[in-house]
Amino acid sequence: MKTILKQRTFTWMSLFMMSLSINAVQAATLPQATEKKINDITQMLHDNPQVVDNLHESLQRYIQQTSQLETVIQQNENYLYHNPNHPSYGAKNPDLTIVFFTDYSCPWCKKLDPVLHELVVKYPQLKVVDILIPLKEMNSSANSATFALNIWQNKPDAFSQTSQLLIKKPGSHDARSLLQVAKKTDTVALLDEQDDIQKQVNKNYQLFAQLGLQGTPALLIDGEIIPGYLPIEKLEPIIKAKLEK
């Protein structure tokens, strides 16, 4: 996924630079290094005109996808950022909110979760919102997402312990593993599926698809999608840059 993102970024940059006219480049106040890159890319396009048509098509597709992403975020801002039905932690009045698309049966989600908790401790102006999506349990009537959401909304004092136990288990969850967690947290009654919780999970799926996401984990930070797992040494600079804007 990260490779695909890098390829898209490179294609977009190439196309964007191609679309700039020489006069526009000269009129703009750009760092010298940036101007050199623009000139280099322009020359490469002139030397390889056979790639122009494909690049032009890719740019149009990228612009459409970007526009769709912005539209989906704007239309669902309250649902993503201000919905008390989603598990969340961190600042009550955050300077920056991280939306975390996660799955309790995803090993990389389990690895990223403590990274986000560490960042919230280091940067108290941060907030994290979990959008639970049971991709690996799609065919199960009861799953870790509906179970966790049921606890968050009906027995919040038990949520932290429940969430940690769900994360701690290696591999995917099933009815047996969920029952074990429920017994340890005295939440067996909350294993039962509820219509409103299932509707929320369905909505999570819908947004996941509309945002063009293909797997978990994925982060939505200040309008930017960051797919896949990142260790703290790579994610922290992104967070610091966003906070300093």
CSV table of C-alpha atoms in Angstrom, one decimal:
chain,number,residue,atom,x,y,z
A,1,MET,CA,0.0,0.0,0.0
A,2,LYS,CA,2.8,2.4,0.9
A,3,THR,CA,4.5,1.6,-2.5
A,4,ILE,CA,1.2,2.5,-4.3
A,5,LEU,CA,1.0,5.7,-2.4
A,6,LYS,CA,4.5,6.7,-3.3
A,7,GLN,CA,3.9,5.9,-7.0
A,8,ARG,CA,0.8,8.0,-7.0
A,9,THR,CA,2.6,10.9,-5.3
A,10,PHE,CA,5.4,10.7,-7.8
A,11,THR,CA,2.9,10.6,-10.7
A,12,TRP,CA,1.0,13.6,-9.3
A,13,MET,CA,4.1,15.7,-8.8
A,14,SER,CA,5.3,15.0,-12.3
A,15,LEU,CA,2.0,15.9,-13.8
A,16,PHE,CA,1.6,18.9,-11.7
A,17,MET,CA,5.0,20.2,-12.8
A,18,MET,CA,4.2,19.5,-16.4
A,19,SER,CA,1.0,21.6,-16.1
A,20,LEU,CA,3.0,24.7,-15.0
A,21,SER,CA,3.9,27.1,-17.7
A,22,ILE,CA,7.3,28.6,-17.9
A,23,ASN,CA,5.9,32.0,-17.2
A,24,ALA,CA,4.1,30.8,-14.1
A,25,VAL,CA,7.2,29.2,-12.8
A,26,GLN,CA,9.2,32.4,-13.3
A,27,ALA,CA,6.5,34.5,-11.7
A,28,ALA,CA,6.3,32.4,-8.6
A,29,THR,CA,8.6,32.9,-5.7
A,30,LEU,CA,10.1,29.4,-5.3
A,31,PRO,CA,13.2,28.1,-3.6
A,32,GLN,CA,16.1,27.5,-6.0
A,33,ALA,CA,16.1,23.8,-5.4
A,34,THR,CA,12.4,23.6,-6.2
A,35,GLU,CA,12.9,25.5,-9.5
A,36,LYS,CA,15.7,23.2,-10.4
A,37,LYS,CA,13.5,20.1,-9.9
A,38,ILE,CA,10.7,21.7,-12.0
A,39,ASN,CA,13.1,22.4,-14.8
A,40,ASP,CA,14.5,18.8,-14.6
A,41,ILE,CA,11.0,17.3,-14.7
A,42,THR,CA,10.0,19.6,-17.6
A,43,GLN,CA,13.1,18.5,-19.5
A,44,MET,CA,12.4,14.8,-18.8
A,45,LEU,CA,8.8,15.2,-20.2
A,46,HIS,CA,10.1,17.0,-23.3
A,47,ASP,CA,12.7,14.2,-23.8
A,48,ASN,CA,10.0,11.5,-23.3
A,49,PRO,CA,6.8,12.7,-24.9
A,50,GLN,CA,5.4,9.2,-25.1
A,51,VAL,CA,4.6,9.3,-21.4
A,52,VAL,CA,2.6,12.5,-21.5
A,53,ASP,CA,-0.8,11.0,-22.4
A,54,ASN,CA,-0.7,8.5,-19.5
A,55,LEU,CA,0.5,11.1,-17.1
A,56,HIS,CA,-2.2,13.5,-18.1
A,57,GLU,CA,-4.8,10.8,-17.6
A,58,SER,CA,-3.3,9.9,-14.2
A,59,LEU,CA,-3.4,13.6,-13.1
A,60,GLN,CA,-7.1,13.9,-14.0
A,61,ARG,CA,-7.8,10.7,-12.0
A,62,TYR,CA,-5.8,12.0,-9.1
A,63,ILE,CA,-7.7,15.3,-9.0
A,64,GLN,CA,-11.0,13.5,-9.1
A,65,GLN,CA,-9.9,11.2,-6.2
A,66,THR,CA,-8.6,14.2,-4.2
A,67,SER,CA,-11.9,16.1,-4.7
A,68,GLN,CA,-13.9,13.0,-3.7
A,69,LEU,CA,-11.8,12.6,-0.5
A,70,GLU,CA,-12.3,16.2,0.5
A,71,THR,CA,-16.1,16.0,-0.2
A,72,VAL,CA,-16.5,12.8,1.9
A,73,ILE,CA,-14.6,14.3,4.8
A,74,GLN,CA,-16.6,17.5,4.7
A,75,GLN,CA,-19.9,15.7,4.5
A,76,ASN,CA,-19.0,13.4,7.4
A,77,GLU,CA,-17.0,15.8,9.6
A,78,ASN,CA,-19.2,15.5,12.6
A,79,TYR,CA,-19.5,11.7,12.3
A,80,LEU,CA,-15.7,11.3,12.0
A,81,TYR,CA,-14.5,13.9,14.5
A,82,HIS,CA,-17.3,14.8,16.9
A,83,ASN,CA,-19.3,11.6,17.4
A,84,PRO,CA,-19.3,10.4,21.0
A,85,ASN,CA,-20.3,6.9,19.9
A,86,HIS,CA,-16.7,6.4,18.6
A,87,PRO,CA,-14.0,5.4,21.2
A,88,SER,CA,-11.6,8.3,21.7
A,89,TYR,CA,-8.9,9.5,24.0
A,90,GLY,CA,-6.7,12.6,24.4
A,91,ALA,CA,-7.6,16.2,24.5
A,92,LYS,CA,-11.2,17.4,25.0
A,93,ASN,CA,-10.5,20.5,22.8
A,94,PRO,CA,-7.7,19.2,20.6
A,95,ASP,CA,-5.5,21.2,18.3
A,96,LEU,CA,-5.2,18.1,16.1
A,97,THR,CA,-7.4,15.0,15.8
A,98,ILE,CA,-6.2,11.7,14.4
A,99,VAL,CA,-8.9,9.5,13.0
A,100,PHE,CA,-7.7,5.9,13.3
A,101,PHE,CA,-9.3,3.2,11.1
A,102,THR,CA,-8.6,0.1,13.0
A,103,ASP,CA,-9.5,-3.6,13.4
A,104,TYR,CA,-9.0,-5.6,16.6
A,105,SER,CA,-8.1,-8.6,14.4
A,106,CYS,CA,-5.4,-6.8,12.4
A,107,PRO,CA,-1.8,-7.3,13.7
A,108,TRP,CA,-0.6,-4.0,12.4
A,109,CYS,CA,-3.5,-2.1,14.0
A,110,LYS,CA,-2.5,-3.7,17.3
A,111,LYS,CA,1.0,-2.6,16.8
A,112,LEU,CA,0.0,1.0,15.9
A,113,ASP,CA,-2.4,1.4,18.8
A,114,PRO,CA,0.3,1.8,21.5
A,115,VAL,CA,2.2,4.3,19.2
A,116,LEU,CA,-0.9,6.5,19.1
A,117,HIS,CA,-1.3,6.3,22.9
A,118,GLU,CA,2.3,7.3,23.4
A,119,LEU,CA,1.9,10.3,21.1
A,120,VAL,CA,-1.1,11.5,23.0
A,121,VAL,CA,0.9,11.4,26.2
A,122,LYS,CA,3.8,13.3,24.5
A,123,TYR,CA,1.4,15.8,22.9
A,124,PRO,CA,-1.6,16.5,25.2
A,125,GLN,CA,-3.2,18.7,22.6
A,126,LEU,CA,-3.8,15.6,20.4
A,127,LYS,CA,-7.0,13.5,20.2
A,128,VAL,CA,-7.4,10.1,18.7
A,129,VAL,CA,-10.8,8.8,17.4
A,130,ASP,CA,-11.1,5.0,16.7
A,131,ILE,CA,-13.2,4.0,13.7
A,132,LEU,CA,-13.7,0.3,14.3
A,133,ILE,CA,-13.9,-1.9,11.2
A,134,PRO,CA,-13.9,-5.7,11.6
A,135,LEU,CA,-12.5,-6.5,8.2
A,136,LYS,CA,-11.2,-9.9,9.3
A,137,GLU,CA,-14.5,-10.8,11.0
A,138,MET,CA,-16.9,-9.7,8.3
A,139,ASN,CA,-18.8,-13.0,8.2
A,140,SER,CA,-19.3,-13.2,12.0
A,141,SER,CA,-22.6,-12.0,13.5
A,142,ALA,CA,-20.8,-11.0,16.7
A,143,ASN,CA,-17.4,-9.4,16.2
A,144,SER,CA,-14.8,-7.5,18.1
A,145,ALA,CA,-16.0,-4.1,16.7
A,146,THR,CA,-19.6,-4.4,17.7
A,147,PHE,CA,-18.6,-5.9,21.1
A,148,ALA,CA,-16.2,-3.0,21.8
A,149,LEU,CA,-18.6,-0.3,20.7
A,150,ASN,CA,-21.3,-1.9,22.8
A,151,ILE,CA,-19.0,-1.6,25.9
A,152,TRP,CA,-17.9,2.0,25.0
A,153,GLN,CA,-21.5,3.2,24.8
A,154,ASN,CA,-23.0,1.2,27.6
A,155,LYS,CA,-20.3,0.3,30.1
A,156,PRO,CA,-17.5,2.8,29.4
A,157,ASP,CA,-15.6,2.1,32.6
A,158,ALA,CA,-14.8,-1.4,31.2
A,159,PHE,CA,-13.7,-0.2,27.8
A,160,SER,CA,-10.0,0.4,28.4
A,161,GLN,CA,-9.5,-3.0,29.9
A,162,THR,CA,-11.6,-4.7,27.2
A,163,SER,CA,-9.7,-2.9,24.4
A,164,GLN,CA,-6.3,-3.9,25.8
A,165,LEU,CA,-7.3,-7.5,26.0
A,166,LEU,CA,-8.7,-7.4,22.5
A,167,ILE,CA,-5.4,-5.9,21.3
A,168,LYS,CA,-3.3,-8.3,23.3
A,169,LYS,CA,-4.6,-11.5,21.7
A,170,PRO,CA,-2.5,-12.6,18.7
A,171,GLY,CA,-4.3,-13.2,15.4
A,172,SER,CA,-8.0,-12.8,14.6
A,173,HIS,CA,-10.9,-12.9,17.0
A,174,ASP,CA,-13.8,-15.4,17.0
A,175,ALA,CA,-16.7,-16.1,19.3
A,176,ARG,CA,-14.5,-18.0,21.7
A,177,SER,CA,-11.9,-15.3,22.2
A,178,LEU,CA,-14.6,-12.6,22.6
A,179,LEU,CA,-16.3,-14.7,25.3
A,180,GLN,CA,-13.0,-15.0,27.1
A,181,VAL,CA,-12.5,-11.3,27.1
A,182,ALA,CA,-16.1,-10.7,28.2
A,183,LYS,CA,-15.8,-13.0,31.1
A,184,LYS,CA,-12.6,-11.2,32.3
A,185,THR,CA,-14.3,-7.8,32.1
A,186,ASP,CA,-17.7,-8.8,33.3
A,187,THR,CA,-19.3,-7.8,30.0
A,188,VAL,CA,-20.8,-11.0,28.8
A,189,ALA,CA,-24.2,-9.4,28.5
A,190,LEU,CA,-22.8,-6.9,26.0
A,191,LEU,CA,-21.8,-9.6,23.5
A,192,ASP,CA,-25.3,-9.6,22.1
A,193,GLU,CA,-25.6,-7.7,18.8
A,194,GLN,CA,-27.6,-4.4,18.8
A,195,ASP,CA,-29.1,-2.8,15.8
A,196,ASP,CA,-27.8,0.7,16.4
A,197,ILE,CA,-24.3,-0.7,16.9
A,198,GLN,CA,-24.4,-2.7,13.7
A,199,LYS,CA,-25.7,0.4,11.8
A,200,GLN,CA,-22.6,2.3,13.1
A,201,VAL,CA,-20.3,-0.5,11.9
A,202,ASN,CA,-22.0,-0.5,8.5
A,203,LYS,CA,-21.5,3.3,8.3
A,204,ASN,CA,-17.8,2.8,9.2
A,205,TYR,CA,-17.5,0.4,6.4
A,206,GLN,CA,-19.2,2.8,4.0
A,207,LEU,CA,-16.9,5.7,4.9
A,208,PHE,CA,-13.9,3.3,4.7
A,209,ALA,CA,-14.8,2.6,1.1
A,210,GLN,CA,-15.7,6.1,0.1
A,211,LEU,CA,-12.3,7.4,1.3
A,212,GLY,CA,-10.6,4.9,-1.0
A,213,LEU,CA,-9.1,2.9,1.8
A,214,GLN,CA,-8.1,-0.7,1.0
A,215,GLY,CA,-6.9,-2.0,4.4
A,216,THR,CA,-6.2,-1.3,8.0
A,217,PRO,CA,-4.6,0.4,9.8
A,218,ALA,CA,-5.1,3.8,8.2
A,219,LEU,CA,-4.9,7.3,9.7
A,220,LEU,CA,-6.8,10.5,8.6
A,221,ILE,CA,-4.8,13.5,9.8
A,222,ASP,CA,-5.7,17.0,8.8
A,223,GLY,CA,-7.3,15.8,5.6
A,224,GLU,CA,-4.5,13.5,4.6
A,225,ILE,CA,-4.7,9.7,4.5
A,226,ILE,CA,-1.7,7.8,5.8
A,227,PRO,CA,-2.1,4.1,5.1
A,228,GLY,CA,-0.4,1.3,6.9
A,229,TYR,CA,1.7,1.1,10.1
A,230,LEU,CA,4.3,3.7,10.9
A,231,PRO,CA,6.7,3.5,13.9
A,232,ILE,CA,6.7,6.5,16.3
A,233,GLU,CA,10.0,7.8,14.8
A,234,LYS,CA,8.3,8.2,11.4
A,235,LEU,CA,4.8,9.2,12.6
A,236,GLU,CA,5.9,11.8,15.2
A,237,PRO,CA,7.5,14.2,12.7
A,238,ILE,CA,4.3,14.2,10.7
A,239,ILE,CA,2.3,15.0,13.9
A,240,LYS,CA,4.8,17.8,14.9
A,241,ALA,CA,4.5,19.4,11.5
A,242,LYS,CA,0.7,19.4,11.6
A,243,LEU,CA,0.7,20.9,15.1
A,244,GLU,CA,3.1,23.6,14.0
A,245,LYS,CA,1.0,24.7,11.0
